[in-house]
């Protein structure tokens, strides 16, 4: 079984590529990088032209590049996610497949889109705005744009199985409403009116999406579906998990495999992120992770030299 690693950058930090490759070259069968805006002379770097909030579109724009990889599974990771290499390489099947002959995808922690905060998050409001009357694609010459979206039924079925399906949205609290600007209030009125609840216009799922895995068998479908959502300028932490829900076959979560992860540096309110100064320091972070921890995040590499 071959496993490739695709590292993606929200911003063009090409100087970090040698650092990341030195960490992972002995673990993965192939390593490629996706970075925005900046072209590279490296054969394993693909340039995309999108904003960071819409990094779901990075993958659809890179389908041809990714399809050249000779791998059964592609691990996608943000450049500031440091992976526990002990769980990959020869241990990939033991870690992720378990009793399954294959999986369609892995996503650490999918969440409900509507959790009482759908009107308290600007990213979620902007997502809902795409479905409000008069708020579809900016190019209104594209007819029946909703008809191009991924089939909602597989998304709904997988989300229901994982208990993360949102079938209704509710009115915001008075505090949330007081913080909404006029354009956001217009979206609210268009979608909710005076109703206390209204049906969701489309099955959407939320997740921090800086780490996930897709089988090669489902790569093209994933890239197509996440591209459709990205074309609507839907926030990546909605477009990526929603597209993953659309794939056939088992989608597994960290909790299904008794795995944990650290998105917020141990939830330490005094430390926003860790900035190592050497490869050895990063190696220490990796070696300190136990056999159930997938990764730690965010770890910024700007002060690390590959020769250090």
PDB file of C-alpha atoms in Angstrom:
ATOM      1  CA  UNK A   1       0.000   0.000   0.000  1.00  0.00           C
ATOM      2  CA  UNK A   2       1.315   3.414  -0.981  1.00  0.00           C
ATOM      3  CA  UNK A   3       0.463   6.607   0.896  1.00  0.00           C
ATOM      4  CA  UNK A   4       1.310  10.097  -0.389  1.00  0.00           C
ATOM      5  CA  UNK A   5       1.350  13.337   1.561  1.00  0.00           C
ATOM      6  CA  UNK A   6      -0.033  16.602   0.142  1.00  0.00           C
ATOM      7  CA  UNK A   7       1.019  19.596   2.231  1.00  0.00           C
ATOM      8  CA  UNK A   8      -0.967  22.766   1.524  1.00  0.00           C
ATOM      9  CA  UNK A   9      -0.119  26.330   2.460  1.00  0.00           C
ATOM     10  CA  UNK A  10      -2.557  29.148   3.172  1.00  0.00           C
ATOM     11  CA  UNK A  11       0.232  31.554   2.267  1.00  0.00           C
ATOM     12  CA  UNK A  12       3.335  31.076   0.092  1.00  0.00           C
ATOM     13  CA  UNK A  13       6.032  29.876   2.519  1.00  0.00           C
ATOM     14  CA  UNK A  14       8.255  27.973   0.121  1.00  0.00           C
ATOM     15  CA  UNK A  15      11.213  28.252   2.472  1.00  0.00           C
ATOM     16  CA  UNK A  16       9.397  25.817   4.781  1.00  0.00           C
ATOM     17  CA  UNK A  17       9.243  23.072   2.144  1.00  0.00           C
ATOM     18  CA  UNK A  18      12.730  21.612   2.852  1.00  0.00           C
ATOM     19  CA  UNK A  19      11.924  21.565   6.566  1.00  0.00           C
ATOM     20  CA  UNK A  20       8.699  19.645   6.019  1.00  0.00           C
ATOM     21  CA  UNK A  21      10.308  17.232   3.579  1.00  0.00           C
ATOM     22  CA  UNK A  22      13.101  16.481   6.010  1.00  0.00           C
ATOM     23  CA  UNK A  23      10.474  15.563   8.610  1.00  0.00           C
ATOM     24  CA  UNK A  24       8.378  13.310   6.391  1.00  0.00           C
ATOM     25  CA  UNK A  25      10.502  11.937   3.529  1.00  0.00           C
ATOM     26  CA  UNK A  26      11.164   8.634   5.315  1.00  0.00           C
ATOM     27  CA  UNK A  27       7.475   8.131   6.168  1.00  0.00           C
ATOM     28  CA  UNK A  28       5.509   8.774   2.976  1.00  0.00           C
ATOM     29  CA  UNK A  29       5.942   7.265  -0.483  1.00  0.00           C
ATOM     30  CA  UNK A  30       5.648  10.675  -2.103  1.00  0.00           C
ATOM     31  CA  UNK A  31       5.329  14.286  -0.950  1.00  0.00           C
ATOM     32  CA  UNK A  32       3.790  17.154  -2.914  1.00  0.00           C
ATOM     33  CA  UNK A  33       2.906  20.720  -2.009  1.00  0.00           C
ATOM     34  CA  UNK A  34       0.159  23.155  -2.966  1.00  0.00           C
ATOM     35  CA  UNK A  35       0.842  26.833  -2.392  1.00  0.00           C
ATOM     36  CA  UNK A  36      -1.035  29.975  -3.479  1.00  0.00           C
ATOM     37  CA  UNK A  37       0.182  32.851  -5.601  1.00  0.00           C
ATOM     38  CA  UNK A  38       3.892  32.008  -5.904  1.00  0.00           C
ATOM     39  CA  UNK A  39       5.329  29.897  -8.703  1.00  0.00           C
ATOM     40  CA  UNK A  40       8.058  27.397  -7.926  1.00  0.00           C
ATOM     41  CA  UNK A  41      10.861  25.649  -9.789  1.00  0.00           C
ATOM     42  CA  UNK A  42      10.221  22.506  -7.752  1.00  0.00           C
ATOM     43  CA  UNK A  43       8.527  19.695  -9.665  1.00  0.00           C
ATOM     44  CA  UNK A  44       6.504  18.666  -6.621  1.00  0.00           C
ATOM     45  CA  UNK A  45       4.948  22.096  -5.993  1.00  0.00           C
ATOM     46  CA  UNK A  46       1.694  23.212  -7.615  1.00  0.00           C
ATOM     47  CA  UNK A  47       0.619  26.863  -7.614  1.00  0.00           C
ATOM     48  CA  UNK A  48      -3.024  27.867  -7.154  1.00  0.00           C
ATOM     49  CA  UNK A  49      -4.681  31.277  -7.222  1.00  0.00           C
ATOM     50  CA  UNK A  50      -7.236  31.439  -4.425  1.00  0.00           C
ATOM     51  CA  UNK A  51      -7.585  33.108  -1.061  1.00  0.00           C
ATOM     52  CA  UNK A  52      -6.826  31.125   2.078  1.00  0.00           C
ATOM     53  CA  UNK A  53     -10.445  31.116   3.297  1.00  0.00           C
ATOM     54  CA  UNK A  54     -11.328  29.140   0.172  1.00  0.00           C
ATOM     55  CA  UNK A  55      -8.552  26.539   0.244  1.00  0.00           C
ATOM     56  CA  UNK A  56     -11.069  23.825  -0.653  1.00  0.00           C
ATOM     57  CA  UNK A  57     -10.618  25.084  -4.192  1.00  0.00           C
ATOM     58  CA  UNK A  58      -6.877  24.357  -3.973  1.00  0.00           C
ATOM     59  CA  UNK A  59      -7.639  20.670  -4.392  1.00  0.00           C
ATOM     60  CA  UNK A  60     -10.060  20.925  -7.302  1.00  0.00           C
ATOM     61  CA  UNK A  61      -7.597  23.197  -9.093  1.00  0.00           C
ATOM     62  CA  UNK A  62      -4.833  20.628  -8.479  1.00  0.00           C
ATOM     63  CA  UNK A  63      -6.679  17.477  -9.590  1.00  0.00           C
ATOM     64  CA  UNK A  64      -4.429  16.758 -12.589  1.00  0.00           C
ATOM     65  CA  UNK A  65      -1.330  17.336 -10.445  1.00  0.00           C
ATOM     66  CA  UNK A  66      -2.622  15.078  -7.650  1.00  0.00           C
ATOM     67  CA  UNK A  67      -3.792  12.372 -10.063  1.00  0.00           C
ATOM     68  CA  UNK A  68      -0.188  11.805 -11.133  1.00  0.00           C
ATOM     69  CA  UNK A  69       0.654  10.413  -7.693  1.00  0.00           C
ATOM     70  CA  UNK A  70       1.050   6.651  -7.481  1.00  0.00           C
ATOM     71  CA  UNK A  71      -0.685   6.203  -4.136  1.00  0.00           C
ATOM     72  CA  UNK A  72      -3.644   4.349  -2.672  1.00  0.00           C
ATOM     73  CA  UNK A  73      -4.361   7.112  -0.169  1.00  0.00           C
ATOM     74  CA  UNK A  74      -3.577  10.822  -0.058  1.00  0.00           C
ATOM     75  CA  UNK A  75      -3.013  12.466   3.300  1.00  0.00           C
ATOM     76  CA  UNK A  76      -3.779  16.207   3.147  1.00  0.00           C
ATOM     77  CA  UNK A  77      -2.246  18.386   5.838  1.00  0.00           C
ATOM     78  CA  UNK A  78      -1.806  22.081   6.408  1.00  0.00           C
ATOM     79  CA  UNK A  79       1.818  23.152   6.647  1.00  0.00           C
ATOM     80  CA  UNK A  80       1.429  24.109  10.338  1.00  0.00           C
ATOM     81  CA  UNK A  81       0.064  20.694  11.327  1.00  0.00           C
ATOM     82  CA  UNK A  82       2.881  18.467  12.611  1.00  0.00           C
ATOM     83  CA  UNK A  83       2.002  14.825  11.997  1.00  0.00           C
ATOM     84  CA  UNK A  84       2.826  11.926  14.288  1.00  0.00           C
ATOM     85  CA  UNK A  85       4.913   9.910  11.839  1.00  0.00           C
ATOM     86  CA  UNK A  86       4.705   6.776  14.024  1.00  0.00           C
ATOM     87  CA  UNK A  87       1.071   6.310  12.911  1.00  0.00           C
ATOM     88  CA  UNK A  88       1.880   6.412   9.201  1.00  0.00           C
ATOM     89  CA  UNK A  89       4.330   4.651   6.912  1.00  0.00           C
ATOM     90  CA  UNK A  90       4.203   0.914   7.562  1.00  0.00           C
ATOM     91  CA  UNK A  91       1.613   1.538  10.296  1.00  0.00           C
ATOM     92  CA  UNK A  92      -0.934   3.295   8.082  1.00  0.00           C
ATOM     93  CA  UNK A  93      -3.175   0.243   7.614  1.00  0.00           C
ATOM     94  CA  UNK A  94      -3.058  -0.593  11.324  1.00  0.00           C
ATOM     95  CA  UNK A  95      -3.915   2.997  12.241  1.00  0.00           C
ATOM     96  CA  UNK A  96      -6.659   3.778   9.726  1.00  0.00           C
ATOM     97  CA  UNK A  97      -8.075   0.672   8.088  1.00  0.00           C
ATOM     98  CA  UNK A  98      -8.494  -1.614  11.114  1.00  0.00           C
ATOM     99  CA  UNK A  99     -11.271  -4.016  10.116  1.00  0.00           C
ATOM    100  CA  UNK A 100     -11.974  -2.280   6.802  1.00  0.00           C
ATOM    101  CA  UNK A 101     -10.471  -3.448   3.543  1.00  0.00           C
ATOM    102  CA  UNK A 102     -10.512   0.197   2.508  1.00  0.00           C
ATOM    103  CA  UNK A 103     -11.977   3.518   3.560  1.00  0.00           C
ATOM    104  CA  UNK A 104     -13.299   6.377   1.456  1.00  0.00           C
ATOM    105  CA  UNK A 105     -11.917   9.143   3.640  1.00  0.00           C
ATOM    106  CA  UNK A 106     -10.889  10.229   7.124  1.00  0.00           C
ATOM    107  CA  UNK A 107     -11.819  13.493   8.862  1.00  0.00           C
ATOM    108  CA  UNK A 108     -10.823  14.009  12.501  1.00  0.00           C
ATOM    109  CA  UNK A 109     -14.004  15.666  13.811  1.00  0.00           C
ATOM    110  CA  UNK A 110     -16.982  16.619  11.646  1.00  0.00           C
ATOM    111  CA  UNK A 111     -19.457  18.886  13.424  1.00  0.00           C
ATOM    112  CA  UNK A 112     -22.993  20.139  12.905  1.00  0.00           C
ATOM    113  CA  UNK A 113     -23.242  23.310  10.846  1.00  0.00           C
ATOM    114  CA  UNK A 114     -26.177  24.468  12.969  1.00  0.00           C
ATOM    115  CA  UNK A 115     -25.138  24.317  16.601  1.00  0.00           C
ATOM    116  CA  UNK A 116     -26.714  27.506  17.890  1.00  0.00           C
ATOM    117  CA  UNK A 117     -23.954  29.576  16.316  1.00  0.00           C
ATOM    118  CA  UNK A 118     -24.959  29.564  12.657  1.00  0.00           C
ATOM    119  CA  UNK A 119     -25.814  33.281  12.903  1.00  0.00           C
ATOM    120  CA  UNK A 120     -22.889  34.076  15.204  1.00  0.00           C
ATOM    121  CA  UNK A 121     -20.157  33.210  12.720  1.00  0.00           C
ATOM    122  CA  UNK A 122     -19.454  35.476   9.773  1.00  0.00           C
ATOM    123  CA  UNK A 123     -18.149  32.538   7.755  1.00  0.00           C
ATOM    124  CA  UNK A 124     -21.358  30.598   8.341  1.00  0.00           C
ATOM    125  CA  UNK A 125     -23.529  33.616   7.522  1.00  0.00           C
ATOM    126  CA  UNK A 126     -21.595  34.124   4.292  1.00  0.00           C
ATOM    127  CA  UNK A 127     -22.130  30.436   3.486  1.00  0.00           C
ATOM    128  CA  UNK A 128     -25.869  30.692   4.069  1.00  0.00           C
ATOM    129  CA  UNK A 129     -25.928  33.853   1.971  1.00  0.00           C
ATOM    130  CA  UNK A 130     -24.985  31.788  -1.072  1.00  0.00           C
ATOM    131  CA  UNK A 131     -28.347  30.044  -0.767  1.00  0.00           C
ATOM    132  CA  UNK A 132     -30.434  33.125   0.005  1.00  0.00           C
ATOM    133  CA  UNK A 133     -32.593  34.663  -2.677  1.00  0.00           C
ATOM    134  CA  UNK A 134     -30.440  36.850  -4.883  1.00  0.00           C
ATOM    135  CA  UNK A 135     -27.223  35.734  -3.177  1.00  0.00           C
ATOM    136  CA  UNK A 136     -26.118  32.870  -5.422  1.00  0.00           C
ATOM    137  CA  UNK A 137     -23.046  32.884  -7.604  1.00  0.00           C
ATOM    138  CA  UNK A 138     -21.828  36.377  -8.279  1.00  0.00           C
ATOM    139  CA  UNK A 139     -22.171  35.664 -11.996  1.00  0.00           C
ATOM    140  CA  UNK A 140     -25.957  35.501 -12.240  1.00  0.00           C
ATOM    141  CA  UNK A 141     -25.716  34.519 -15.917  1.00  0.00           C
ATOM    142  CA  UNK A 142     -25.070  30.936 -14.758  1.00  0.00           C
ATOM    143  CA  UNK A 143     -28.519  29.400 -14.758  1.00  0.00           C
ATOM    144  CA  UNK A 144     -29.733  26.830 -12.228  1.00  0.00           C
ATOM    145  CA  UNK A 145     -26.519  27.022 -10.210  1.00  0.00           C
ATOM    146  CA  UNK A 146     -28.029  24.976  -7.384  1.00  0.00           C
ATOM    147  CA  UNK A 147     -28.469  22.122  -9.832  1.00  0.00           C
ATOM    148  CA  UNK A 148     -24.680  21.821 -10.188  1.00  0.00           C
ATOM    149  CA  UNK A 149     -24.062  21.163  -6.493  1.00  0.00           C
ATOM    150  CA  UNK A 150     -23.207  17.632  -5.301  1.00  0.00           C
ATOM    151  CA  UNK A 151     -26.131  15.269  -4.802  1.00  0.00           C
ATOM    152  CA  UNK A 152     -27.405  16.155  -1.312  1.00  0.00           C
ATOM    153  CA  UNK A 153     -28.594  12.629  -0.466  1.00  0.00           C
ATOM    154  CA  UNK A 154     -25.193  10.972   0.176  1.00  0.00           C
ATOM    155  CA  UNK A 155     -24.128  14.010   2.194  1.00  0.00           C
ATOM    156  CA  UNK A 156     -27.296  13.882   4.267  1.00  0.00           C
ATOM    157  CA  UNK A 157     -27.062  10.110   4.768  1.00  0.00           C
ATOM    158  CA  UNK A 158     -23.439  10.183   5.945  1.00  0.00           C
ATOM    159  CA  UNK A 159     -24.036  13.216   8.151  1.00  0.00           C
ATOM    160  CA  UNK A 160     -27.030  11.499   9.748  1.00  0.00           C
ATOM    161  CA  UNK A 161     -25.006   8.337  10.369  1.00  0.00           C
ATOM    162  CA  UNK A 162     -22.342  10.425  12.101  1.00  0.00           C
ATOM    163  CA  UNK A 163     -24.946  12.498  13.994  1.00  0.00           C
ATOM    164  CA  UNK A 164     -23.764  15.781  12.418  1.00  0.00           C
ATOM    165  CA  UNK A 165     -26.710  16.513  10.122  1.00  0.00           C
ATOM    166  CA  UNK A 166     -28.429  19.896  10.460  1.00  0.00           C
ATOM    167  CA  UNK A 167     -31.946  19.866   9.059  1.00  0.00           C
ATOM    168  CA  UNK A 168     -33.082  23.210  10.531  1.00  0.00           C
ATOM    169  CA  UNK A 169     -31.645  26.590  11.376  1.00  0.00           C
ATOM    170  CA  UNK A 170     -32.925  28.736  14.200  1.00  0.00           C
ATOM    171  CA  UNK A 171     -33.306  32.458  14.789  1.00  0.00           C
ATOM    172  CA  UNK A 172     -30.206  34.115  16.263  1.00  0.00           C
ATOM    173  CA  UNK A 173     -30.110  35.249  19.845  1.00  0.00           C
ATOM    174  CA  UNK A 174     -30.645  38.933  20.537  1.00  0.00           C
ATOM    175  CA  UNK A 175     -26.911  39.314  21.200  1.00  0.00           C
ATOM    176  CA  UNK A 176     -25.982  37.600  17.920  1.00  0.00           C
ATOM    177  CA  UNK A 177     -28.474  39.717  15.997  1.00  0.00           C
ATOM    178  CA  UNK A 178     -27.111  42.929  17.517  1.00  0.00           C
ATOM    179  CA  UNK A 179     -23.686  42.123  16.045  1.00  0.00           C
ATOM    180  CA  UNK A 180     -24.922  41.462  12.498  1.00  0.00           C
ATOM    181  CA  UNK A 181     -24.380  44.084   9.820  1.00  0.00           C
ATOM    182  CA  UNK A 182     -27.171  45.192   7.417  1.00  0.00           C
ATOM    183  CA  UNK A 183     -26.149  42.738   4.676  1.00  0.00           C
ATOM    184  CA  UNK A 184     -26.165  39.847   7.141  1.00  0.00           C
ATOM    185  CA  UNK A 185     -29.559  40.909   8.487  1.00  0.00           C
ATOM    186  CA  UNK A 186     -30.847  40.918   4.913  1.00  0.00           C
ATOM    187  CA  UNK A 187     -29.700  37.306   4.528  1.00  0.00           C
ATOM    188  CA  UNK A 188     -31.386  36.407   7.815  1.00  0.00           C
ATOM    189  CA  UNK A 189     -34.672  37.984   6.728  1.00  0.00           C
ATOM    190  CA  UNK A 190     -34.514  36.322   3.322  1.00  0.00           C
ATOM    191  CA  UNK A 191     -33.980  32.862   4.787  1.00  0.00           C
ATOM    192  CA  UNK A 192     -35.883  32.976   8.075  1.00  0.00           C
ATOM    193  CA  UNK A 193     -38.499  35.700   7.905  1.00  0.00           C
ATOM    194  CA  UNK A 194     -40.274  35.692  11.247  1.00  0.00           C
ATOM    195  CA  UNK A 195     -40.120  31.913  11.661  1.00  0.00           C
ATOM    196  CA  UNK A 196     -38.427  30.528  14.771  1.00  0.00           C
ATOM    197  CA  UNK A 197     -36.978  27.718  12.637  1.00  0.00           C
ATOM    198  CA  UNK A 198     -36.465  27.176   8.910  1.00  0.00           C
ATOM    199  CA  UNK A 199     -35.214  24.184   6.916  1.00  0.00           C
ATOM    200  CA  UNK A 200     -31.592  24.170   5.839  1.00  0.00           C
ATOM    201  CA  UNK A 201     -31.366  24.857   2.100  1.00  0.00           C
ATOM    202  CA  UNK A 202     -28.678  22.206   1.636  1.00  0.00           C
ATOM    203  CA  UNK A 203     -26.973  19.647   3.925  1.00  0.00           C
ATOM    204  CA  UNK A 204     -23.824  21.381   5.159  1.00  0.00           C
ATOM    205  CA  UNK A 205     -21.231  20.101   7.625  1.00  0.00           C
ATOM    206  CA  UNK A 206     -18.552  22.014   9.512  1.00  0.00           C
ATOM    207  CA  UNK A 207     -15.033  20.921  10.530  1.00  0.00           C
ATOM    208  CA  UNK A 208     -11.555  22.255  10.990  1.00  0.00           C
ATOM    209  CA  UNK A 209     -10.118  20.951   7.745  1.00  0.00           C
ATOM    210  CA  UNK A 210      -6.346  21.268   8.013  1.00  0.00           C
ATOM    211  CA  UNK A 211      -6.002  17.474   8.080  1.00  0.00           C
ATOM    212  CA  UNK A 212      -7.917  14.770   6.211  1.00  0.00           C
ATOM    213  CA  UNK A 213      -7.359  11.674   4.074  1.00  0.00           C
ATOM    214  CA  UNK A 214      -8.949  10.635   0.767  1.00  0.00           C
ATOM    215  CA  UNK A 215      -8.630   7.323  -1.048  1.00  0.00           C
ATOM    216  CA  UNK A 216      -7.309   7.460  -4.582  1.00  0.00           C
ATOM    217  CA  UNK A 217     -10.548   5.814  -5.710  1.00  0.00           C
ATOM    218  CA  UNK A 218     -12.488   8.857  -4.470  1.00  0.00           C
ATOM    219  CA  UNK A 219      -9.963  11.577  -5.284  1.00  0.00           C
ATOM    220  CA  UNK A 220     -11.610  12.757  -8.511  1.00  0.00           C
ATOM    221  CA  UNK A 221     -15.105  12.870  -6.974  1.00  0.00           C
ATOM    222  CA  UNK A 222     -13.828  14.698  -3.904  1.00  0.00           C
ATOM    223  CA  UNK A 223     -11.980  17.290  -6.015  1.00  0.00           C
ATOM    224  CA  UNK A 224     -15.023  17.776  -8.238  1.00  0.00           C
ATOM    225  CA  UNK A 225     -17.463  18.214  -5.365  1.00  0.00           C
ATOM    226  CA  UNK A 226     -15.238  20.443  -3.249  1.00  0.00           C
ATOM    227  CA  UNK A 227     -14.631  22.501  -6.399  1.00  0.00           C
ATOM    228  CA  UNK A 228     -18.347  23.009  -6.908  1.00  0.00           C
ATOM    229  CA  UNK A 229     -18.689  24.315  -3.363  1.00  0.00           C
ATOM    230  CA  UNK A 230     -15.542  26.423  -3.693  1.00  0.00           C
ATOM    231  CA  UNK A 231     -16.993  27.989  -6.847  1.00  0.00           C
ATOM    232  CA  UNK A 232     -19.699  29.426  -4.582  1.00  0.00           C
ATOM    233  CA  UNK A 233     -16.985  30.937  -2.345  1.00  0.00           C
ATOM    234  CA  UNK A 234     -18.067  28.712   0.523  1.00  0.00           C
ATOM    235  CA  UNK A 235     -15.641  28.756   3.458  1.00  0.00           C
ATOM    236  CA  UNK A 236     -13.173  25.858   3.323  1.00  0.00           C
ATOM    237  CA  UNK A 237     -14.172  24.540   6.740  1.00  0.00           C
ATOM    238  CA  UNK A 238     -17.615  23.930   5.255  1.00  0.00           C
ATOM    239  CA  UNK A 239     -16.726  22.988   1.670  1.00  0.00           C
ATOM    240  CA  UNK A 240     -14.113  20.341   2.574  1.00  0.00           C
ATOM    241  CA  UNK A 241     -16.122  18.356   5.167  1.00  0.00           C
ATOM    242  CA  UNK A 242     -19.316  18.622   3.106  1.00  0.00           C
ATOM    243  CA  UNK A 243     -17.490  17.253   0.053  1.00  0.00           C
ATOM    244  CA  UNK A 244     -16.008  14.425   2.124  1.00  0.00           C
ATOM    245  CA  UNK A 245     -19.516  13.486   3.257  1.00  0.00           C
ATOM    246  CA  UNK A 246     -20.497  13.032  -0.391  1.00  0.00           C
ATOM    247  CA  UNK A 247     -18.073  10.161  -1.020  1.00  0.00           C
ATOM    248  CA  UNK A 248     -19.203   6.522  -1.241  1.00  0.00           C
ATOM    249  CA  UNK A 249     -17.810   4.077   1.279  1.00  0.00           C
ATOM    250  CA  UNK A 250     -16.901   4.438   4.966  1.00  0.00           C
ATOM    251  CA  UNK A 251     -15.775   7.835   6.228  1.00  0.00           C
ATOM    252  CA  UNK A 252     -14.000   7.458   9.561  1.00  0.00           C
ATOM    253  CA  UNK A 253     -13.370   9.928  12.369  1.00  0.00           C
ATOM    254  CA  UNK A 254     -10.679  10.050  15.030  1.00  0.00           C
ATOM    255  CA  UNK A 255     -13.176   8.815  17.630  1.00  0.00           C
ATOM    256  CA  UNK A 256     -13.887   5.723  15.501  1.00  0.00           C
ATOM    257  CA  UNK A 257     -10.221   4.754  15.729  1.00  0.00           C
ATOM    258  CA  UNK A 258      -9.490   5.775  19.324  1.00  0.00           C
ATOM    259  CA  UNK A 259      -7.302   8.608  18.058  1.00  0.00           C
ATOM    260  CA  UNK A 260      -6.900  12.120  19.421  1.00  0.00           C
ATOM    261  CA  UNK A 261      -5.497  15.352  17.996  1.00  0.00           C
ATOM    262  CA  UNK A 262      -4.519  18.823  19.167  1.00  0.00           C
ATOM    263  CA  UNK A 263      -5.823  21.769  17.123  1.00  0.00           C
ATOM    264  CA  UNK A 264      -5.049  24.483  19.667  1.00  0.00           C
ATOM    265  CA  UNK A 265      -1.696  23.689  21.233  1.00  0.00           C
ATOM    266  CA  UNK A 266      -3.174  21.986  24.247  1.00  0.00           C
ATOM    267  CA  UNK A 267      -5.920  24.611  24.587  1.00  0.00           C
ATOM    268  CA  UNK A 268      -3.307  26.816  26.222  1.00  0.00           C
ATOM    269  CA  UNK A 269      -4.809  30.307  26.194  1.00  0.00           C
ATOM    270  CA  UNK A 270      -1.370  31.838  26.741  1.00  0.00           C
ATOM    271  CA  UNK A 271       0.265  30.119  23.750  1.00  0.00           C
ATOM    272  CA  UNK A 272      -1.358  30.826  20.397  1.00  0.00           C
ATOM    273  CA  UNK A 273       1.130  28.629  18.562  1.00  0.00           C
ATOM    274  CA  UNK A 274       4.546  27.051  18.919  1.00  0.00           C
ATOM    275  CA  UNK A 275       7.513  28.473  16.978  1.00  0.00           C
ATOM    276  CA  UNK A 276      10.416  26.007  16.999  1.00  0.00           C
ATOM    277  CA  UNK A 277      13.890  27.112  15.938  1.00  0.00           C
ATOM    278  CA  UNK A 278      15.352  23.774  14.837  1.00  0.00           C
ATOM    279  CA  UNK A 279      14.491  20.445  13.254  1.00  0.00           C
ATOM    280  CA  UNK A 280      15.431  18.858  16.571  1.00  0.00           C
ATOM    281  CA  UNK A 281      12.741  20.838  18.385  1.00  0.00           C
ATOM    282  CA  UNK A 282      10.103  19.656  15.927  1.00  0.00           C
ATOM    283  CA  UNK A 283      11.395  16.118  16.287  1.00  0.00           C
ATOM    284  CA  UNK A 284      10.870  16.490  20.006  1.00  0.00           C
ATOM    285  CA  UNK A 285       7.243  17.490  19.422  1.00  0.00           C
ATOM    286  CA  UNK A 286       6.746  14.391  17.280  1.00  0.00           C
ATOM    287  CA  UNK A 287       8.461  12.023  19.709  1.00  0.00           C
ATOM    288  CA  UNK A 288       6.439  13.435  22.619  1.00  0.00           C
ATOM    289  CA  UNK A 289       3.139  12.496  20.935  1.00  0.00           C
ATOM    290  CA  UNK A 290       1.692   9.271  22.262  1.00  0.00           C
ATOM    291  CA  UNK A 291       0.492   6.408  20.049  1.00  0.00           C
ATOM    292  CA  UNK A 292      -3.046   7.823  19.905  1.00  0.00           C
ATOM    293  CA  UNK A 293      -2.222  11.416  18.912  1.00  0.00           C
ATOM    294  CA  UNK A 294      -2.438  12.187  15.185  1.00  0.00           C
ATOM    295  CA  UNK A 295      -0.941  15.687  15.098  1.00  0.00           C
ATOM    296  CA  UNK A 296      -0.345  18.950  16.910  1.00  0.00           C
ATOM    297  CA  UNK A 297      -1.338  22.356  15.545  1.00  0.00           C
ATOM    298  CA  UNK A 298      -0.431  25.161  14.993  1.00  0.00           C
ATOM    299  CA  UNK A 299       3.347  24.917  14.764  1.00  0.00           C
ATOM    300  CA  UNK A 300       4.951  27.735  12.792  1.00  0.00           C
ATOM    301  CA  UNK A 301       8.183  26.908  10.947  1.00  0.00           C
ATOM    302  CA  UNK A 302       9.358  30.388   9.972  1.00  0.00           C
ATOM    303  CA  UNK A 303      12.420  30.297  12.241  1.00  0.00           C
ATOM    304  CA  UNK A 304      13.602  26.798  11.332  1.00  0.00           C
ATOM    305  CA  UNK A 305      16.432  26.220   8.889  1.00  0.00           C
ATOM    306  CA  UNK A 306      16.623  22.806   7.276  1.00  0.00           C
ATOM    307  CA  UNK A 307      20.331  22.722   8.051  1.00  0.00           C
ATOM    308  CA  UNK A 308      19.761  23.475  11.724  1.00  0.00           C
TER     309      UNK A 308
END
